[in-house]
Structure formats: C-alpha cells, structure tokens
Amino acid sequence: WQGTDNCNGWLRMYISHFPCISCVAVSCQFVRFFPAVRLQMDFDNMWKTRFEPSDKFGSDRFHAQGGLAGRRQRIDEGFFEW
C-alpha cells in the first residue's frame, strides 16, 4: 500500500439501501488506506423505493391494483408477479 497517501480527490457513492455492516467496514478500510480521498455516501430506504414504480405505466398499474394494500393482498393470496 505504498503511495496510497499520494492519491487524492473525491469518491461519491449512491446506494439504494442502508449500508450493511460489511459495507461500513469496507468504507472504513478505504478511508484508512486512502486518507486524502474524500468519501461521500448517500443511500435510500430500500423498503420504500423498492416497491414504488419508476414510470407512469407502472404507477398507473400499481394504483389500479390497489396500491400497497393491493400488493400485500396479492402476496398473501400467493400470487405476485415479480
């Protein structure tokens, strides 16, 4: 790891869910080995964004099928189109 302290700059990461403990550990190792690189992380709540449709067609279909309550009902009934 010689010369890693000569690296500098920014690293920006977007993660679609909360970072797990191993992701946090890897981030800490990165900061340790590259102290002059600024690490910025942003993340979303996967449980919210995972189930929201991403386009107008998906949104219309989602609401026509009863939204989250309708999706939960279909899952409970054993039918869900992944």
mmCIF file of C-alpha atoms in Angstrom, residues 14-19 43-52 71:
data_model
loop_
_atom_site.group_PDB
_atom_site.id
_atom_site.type_symbol
_atom_site.label_atom_id
_atom_site.label_comp_id
_atom_site.label_asym_id
_atom_site.label_seq_id
_atom_site.Cartn_x
_atom_site.Cartn_y
_atom_site.Cartn_z
ATOM 1 C CA TYR A 14 -25.140 6.272 -4.053
ATOM 2 C CA ILE A 15 -26.508 3.065 -2.548
ATOM 3 C CA SER A 16 -30.120 2.005 -2.996
ATOM 4 C CA HIS A 17 -30.426 0.725 0.573
ATOM 5 C CA PHE A 18 -28.965 1.186 4.039
ATOM 6 C CA PRO A 19 -25.315 0.037 4.110
ATOM 7 C CA PHE A 43 -28.377 5.971 0.494
ATOM 8 C CA ASP A 44 -32.100 5.406 0.207
ATOM 9 C CA ASN A 45 -34.621 3.408 2.144
ATOM 10 C CA MET A 46 -34.858 0.249 0.045
ATOM 11 C CA TRP A 47 -38.117 -0.785 1.679
ATOM 12 C CA LYS A 48 -39.738 2.377 0.333
ATOM 13 C CA THR A 49 -38.076 2.799 -3.064
ATOM 14 C CA ARG A 50 -38.051 -0.895 -3.938
ATOM 15 C CA PHE A 51 -41.828 -1.037 -4.118
ATOM 16 C CA GLU A 52 -42.530 2.258 -5.843
ATOM 17 C CA ARG A 71 -49.928 -5.661 -3.465
#
